[in-house]
Tab-separated table of N, CA and C in Angstrom:
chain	number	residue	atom	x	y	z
E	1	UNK	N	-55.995	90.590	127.610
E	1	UNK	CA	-56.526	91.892	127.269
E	1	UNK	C	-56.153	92.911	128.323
E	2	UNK	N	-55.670	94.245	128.100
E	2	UNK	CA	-54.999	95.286	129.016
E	2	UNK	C	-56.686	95.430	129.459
E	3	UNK	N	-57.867	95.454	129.489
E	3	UNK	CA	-58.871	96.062	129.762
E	3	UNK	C	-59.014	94.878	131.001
E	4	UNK	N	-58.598	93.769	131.275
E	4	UNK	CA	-59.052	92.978	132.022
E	4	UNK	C	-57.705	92.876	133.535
E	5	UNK	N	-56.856	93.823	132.968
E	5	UNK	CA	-56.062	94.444	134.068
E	5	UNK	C	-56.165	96.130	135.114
E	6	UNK	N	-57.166	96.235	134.088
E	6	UNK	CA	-57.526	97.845	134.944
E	6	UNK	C	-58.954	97.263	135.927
E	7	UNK	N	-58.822	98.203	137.157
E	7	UNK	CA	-59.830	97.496	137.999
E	7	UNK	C	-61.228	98.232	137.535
E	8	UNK	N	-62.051	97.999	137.981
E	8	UNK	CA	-63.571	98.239	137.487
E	8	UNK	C	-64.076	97.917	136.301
E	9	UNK	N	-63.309	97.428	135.181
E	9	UNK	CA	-63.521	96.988	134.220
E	9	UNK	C	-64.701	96.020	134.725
E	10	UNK	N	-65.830	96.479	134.290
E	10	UNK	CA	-67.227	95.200	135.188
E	10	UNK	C	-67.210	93.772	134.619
E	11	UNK	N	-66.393	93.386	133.508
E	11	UNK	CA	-66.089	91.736	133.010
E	11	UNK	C	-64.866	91.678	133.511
E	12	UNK	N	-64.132	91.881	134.510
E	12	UNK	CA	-62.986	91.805	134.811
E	12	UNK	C	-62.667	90.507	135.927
E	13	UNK	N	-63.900	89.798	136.315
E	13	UNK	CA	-64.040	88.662	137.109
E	13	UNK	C	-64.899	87.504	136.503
E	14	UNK	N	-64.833	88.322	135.118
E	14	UNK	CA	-65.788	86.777	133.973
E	14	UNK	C	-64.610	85.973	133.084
E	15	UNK	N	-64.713	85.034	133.423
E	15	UNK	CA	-63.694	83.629	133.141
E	15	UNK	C	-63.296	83.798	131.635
E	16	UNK	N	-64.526	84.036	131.170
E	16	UNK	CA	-64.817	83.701	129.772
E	16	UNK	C	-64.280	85.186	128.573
E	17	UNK	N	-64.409	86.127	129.236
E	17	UNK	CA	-63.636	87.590	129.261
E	17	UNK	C	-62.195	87.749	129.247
E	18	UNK	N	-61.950	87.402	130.124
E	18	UNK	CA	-60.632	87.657	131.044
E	18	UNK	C	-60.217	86.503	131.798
E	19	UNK	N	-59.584	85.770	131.071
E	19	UNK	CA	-59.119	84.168	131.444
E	19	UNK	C	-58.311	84.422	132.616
E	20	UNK	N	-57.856	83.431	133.849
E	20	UNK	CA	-57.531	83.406	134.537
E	20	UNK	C	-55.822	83.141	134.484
E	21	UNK	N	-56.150	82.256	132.990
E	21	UNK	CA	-54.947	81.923	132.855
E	21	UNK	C	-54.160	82.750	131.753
E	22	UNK	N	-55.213	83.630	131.298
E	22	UNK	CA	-54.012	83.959	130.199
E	22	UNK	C	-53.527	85.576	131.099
E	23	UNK	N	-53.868	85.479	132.448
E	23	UNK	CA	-53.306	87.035	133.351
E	23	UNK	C	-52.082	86.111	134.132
E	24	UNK	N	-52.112	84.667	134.391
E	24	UNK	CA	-51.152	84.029	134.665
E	24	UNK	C	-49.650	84.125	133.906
E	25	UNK	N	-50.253	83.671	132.800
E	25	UNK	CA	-49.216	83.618	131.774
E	25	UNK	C	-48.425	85.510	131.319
E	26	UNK	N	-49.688	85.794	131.581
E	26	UNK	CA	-48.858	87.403	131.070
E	26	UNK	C	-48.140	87.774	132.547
E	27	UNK	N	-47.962	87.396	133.711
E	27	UNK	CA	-47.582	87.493	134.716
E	27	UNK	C	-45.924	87.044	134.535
E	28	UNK	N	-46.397	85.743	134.052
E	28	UNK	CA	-45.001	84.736	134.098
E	28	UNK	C	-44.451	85.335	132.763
E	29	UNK	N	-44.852	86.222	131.647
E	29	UNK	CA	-43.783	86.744	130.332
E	29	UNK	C	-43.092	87.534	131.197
E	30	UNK	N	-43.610	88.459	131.744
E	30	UNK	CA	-43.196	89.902	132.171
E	30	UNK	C	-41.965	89.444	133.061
E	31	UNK	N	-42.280	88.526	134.139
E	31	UNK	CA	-41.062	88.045	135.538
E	31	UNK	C	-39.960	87.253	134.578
E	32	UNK	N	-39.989	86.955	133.837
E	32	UNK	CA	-38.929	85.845	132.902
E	32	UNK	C	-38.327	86.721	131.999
E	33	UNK	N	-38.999	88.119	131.934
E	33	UNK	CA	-38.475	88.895	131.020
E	33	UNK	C	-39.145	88.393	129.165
E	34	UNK	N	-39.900	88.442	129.406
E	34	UNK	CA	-40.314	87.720	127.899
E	34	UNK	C	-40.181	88.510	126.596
E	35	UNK	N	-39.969	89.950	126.688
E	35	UNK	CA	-39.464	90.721	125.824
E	35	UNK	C	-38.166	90.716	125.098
E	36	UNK	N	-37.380	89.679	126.094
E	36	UNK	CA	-35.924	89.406	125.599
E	36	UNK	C	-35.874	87.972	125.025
E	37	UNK	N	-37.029	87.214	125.551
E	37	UNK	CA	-36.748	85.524	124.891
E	37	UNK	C	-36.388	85.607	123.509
E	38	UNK	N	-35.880	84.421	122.933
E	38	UNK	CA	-35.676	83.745	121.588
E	38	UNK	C	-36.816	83.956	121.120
E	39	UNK	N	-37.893	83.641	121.338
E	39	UNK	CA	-39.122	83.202	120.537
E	39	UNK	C	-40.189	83.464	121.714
E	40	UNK	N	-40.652	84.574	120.961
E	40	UNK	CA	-41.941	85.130	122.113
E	40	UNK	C	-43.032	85.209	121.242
E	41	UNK	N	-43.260	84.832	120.010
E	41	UNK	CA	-44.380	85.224	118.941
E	41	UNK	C	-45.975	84.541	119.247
E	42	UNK	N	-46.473	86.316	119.005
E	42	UNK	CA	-47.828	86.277	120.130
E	42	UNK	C	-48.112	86.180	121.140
E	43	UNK	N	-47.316	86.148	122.097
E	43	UNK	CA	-47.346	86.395	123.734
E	43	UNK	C	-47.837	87.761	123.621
E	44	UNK	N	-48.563	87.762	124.684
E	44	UNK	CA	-50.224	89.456	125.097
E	44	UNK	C	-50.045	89.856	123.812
E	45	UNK	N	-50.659	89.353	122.519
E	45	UNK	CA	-50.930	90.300	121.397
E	45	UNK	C	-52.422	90.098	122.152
E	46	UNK	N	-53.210	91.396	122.309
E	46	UNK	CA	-54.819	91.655	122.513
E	46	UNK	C	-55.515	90.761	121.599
E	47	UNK	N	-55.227	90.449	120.404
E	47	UNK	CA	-55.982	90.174	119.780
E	47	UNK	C	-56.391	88.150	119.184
E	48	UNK	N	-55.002	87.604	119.713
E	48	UNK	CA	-54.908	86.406	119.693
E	48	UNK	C	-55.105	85.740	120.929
E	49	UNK	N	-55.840	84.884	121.284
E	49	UNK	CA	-56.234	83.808	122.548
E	49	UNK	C	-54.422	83.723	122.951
E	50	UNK	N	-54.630	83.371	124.216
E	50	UNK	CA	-53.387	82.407	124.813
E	50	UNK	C	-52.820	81.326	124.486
E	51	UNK	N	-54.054	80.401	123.845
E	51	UNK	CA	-53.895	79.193	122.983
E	51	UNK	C	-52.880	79.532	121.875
E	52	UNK	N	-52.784	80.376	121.651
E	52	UNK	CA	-51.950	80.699	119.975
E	52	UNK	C	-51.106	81.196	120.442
E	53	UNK	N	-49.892	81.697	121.803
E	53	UNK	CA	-48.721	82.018	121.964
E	53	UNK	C	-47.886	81.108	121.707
E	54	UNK	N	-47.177	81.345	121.477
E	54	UNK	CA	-45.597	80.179	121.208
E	54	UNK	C	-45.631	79.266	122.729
E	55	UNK	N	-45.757	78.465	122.064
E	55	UNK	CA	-45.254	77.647	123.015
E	55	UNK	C	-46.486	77.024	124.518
E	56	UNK	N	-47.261	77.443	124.112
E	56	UNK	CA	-48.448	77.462	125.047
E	56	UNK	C	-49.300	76.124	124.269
E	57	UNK	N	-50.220	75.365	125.341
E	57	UNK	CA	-50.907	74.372	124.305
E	57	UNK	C	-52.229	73.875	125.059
E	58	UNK	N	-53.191	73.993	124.639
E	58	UNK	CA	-54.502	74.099	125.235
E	58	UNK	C	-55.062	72.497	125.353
E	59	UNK	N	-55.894	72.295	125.918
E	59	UNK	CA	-57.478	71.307	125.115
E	59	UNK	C	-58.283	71.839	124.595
E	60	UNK	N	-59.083	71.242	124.246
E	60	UNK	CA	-60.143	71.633	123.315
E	60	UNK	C	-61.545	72.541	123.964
E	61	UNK	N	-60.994	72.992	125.932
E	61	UNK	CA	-61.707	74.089	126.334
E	61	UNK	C	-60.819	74.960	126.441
E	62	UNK	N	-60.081	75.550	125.777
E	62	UNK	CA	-58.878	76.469	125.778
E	62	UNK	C	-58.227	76.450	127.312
E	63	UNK	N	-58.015	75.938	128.140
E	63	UNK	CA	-57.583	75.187	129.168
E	63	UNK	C	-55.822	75.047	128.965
E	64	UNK	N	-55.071	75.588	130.035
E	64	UNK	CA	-53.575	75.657	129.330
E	64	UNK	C	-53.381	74.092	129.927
E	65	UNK	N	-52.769	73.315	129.193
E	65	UNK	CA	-52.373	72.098	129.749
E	65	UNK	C	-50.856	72.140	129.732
E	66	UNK	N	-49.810	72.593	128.975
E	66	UNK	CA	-48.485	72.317	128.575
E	66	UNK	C	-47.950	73.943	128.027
E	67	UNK	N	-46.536	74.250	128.908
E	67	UNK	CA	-45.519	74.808	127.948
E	67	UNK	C	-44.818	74.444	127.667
E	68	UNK	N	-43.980	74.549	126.253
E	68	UNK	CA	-43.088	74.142	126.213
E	68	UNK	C	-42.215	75.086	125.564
E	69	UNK	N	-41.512	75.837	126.200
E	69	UNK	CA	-40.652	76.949	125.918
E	69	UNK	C	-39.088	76.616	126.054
E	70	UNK	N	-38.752	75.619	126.192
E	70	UNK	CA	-37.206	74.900	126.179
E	70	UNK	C	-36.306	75.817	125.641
E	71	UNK	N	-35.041	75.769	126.394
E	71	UNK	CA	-34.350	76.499	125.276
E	71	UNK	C	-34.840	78.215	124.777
E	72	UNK	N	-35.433	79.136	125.713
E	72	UNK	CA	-36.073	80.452	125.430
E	72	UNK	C	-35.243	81.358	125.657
E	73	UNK	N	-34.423	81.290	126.488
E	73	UNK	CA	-33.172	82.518	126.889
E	73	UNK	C	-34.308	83.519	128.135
E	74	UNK	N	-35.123	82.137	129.126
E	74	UNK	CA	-35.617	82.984	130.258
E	74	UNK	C	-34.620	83.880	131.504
E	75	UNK	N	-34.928	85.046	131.765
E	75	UNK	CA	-34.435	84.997	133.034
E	75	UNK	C	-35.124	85.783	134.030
E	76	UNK	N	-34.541	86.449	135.223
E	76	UNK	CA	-36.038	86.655	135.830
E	76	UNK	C	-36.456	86.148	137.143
E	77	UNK	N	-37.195	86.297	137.696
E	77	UNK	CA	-37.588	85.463	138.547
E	77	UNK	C	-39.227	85.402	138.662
E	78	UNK	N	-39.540	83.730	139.408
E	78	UNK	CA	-40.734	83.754	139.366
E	78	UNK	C	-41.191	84.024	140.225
E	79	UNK	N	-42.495	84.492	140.822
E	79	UNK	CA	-43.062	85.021	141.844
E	79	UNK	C	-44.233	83.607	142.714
């Protein structure tokens, strides 16, 4: 959610709000260039969990356990 990237947002340090991991993951689209991959469908749409990006794969506490983006046309660097 862009609201959980602006500071003072007062849920902006609640887990359950503003996942830790899905500011990870929007970290790692942006440095890899994720606007240019093969297959980016649903990466930061606001409105879909992280669980539901391509290639992303949860447990059953929405918990990222696995990507598997093989083959994406990344480039970029990681930080």
């Amino acid at each position: 959610l862009r609201l959980c990237q602006n500071g003072g947002f007062d849920l902006q340090d609640d887990s359950e709000a503003c996942p830790l991991e899905r500011n990870l993951l929007r970290d790692f689209y942006i440095s890899t260039k994720g606007q240019e991959w093969t297959e980016s469908d649903k990466w930061l749409d606001e409105y879909e969990g992280h669980c539901l990006w391509h290639g992303v794969k949860c447990d059953s506490l929405n918990r990222t356990i696995h990507l598997q983006l093989r083959n994406n046309g990344f480039s970029g660097k990681l930080k």
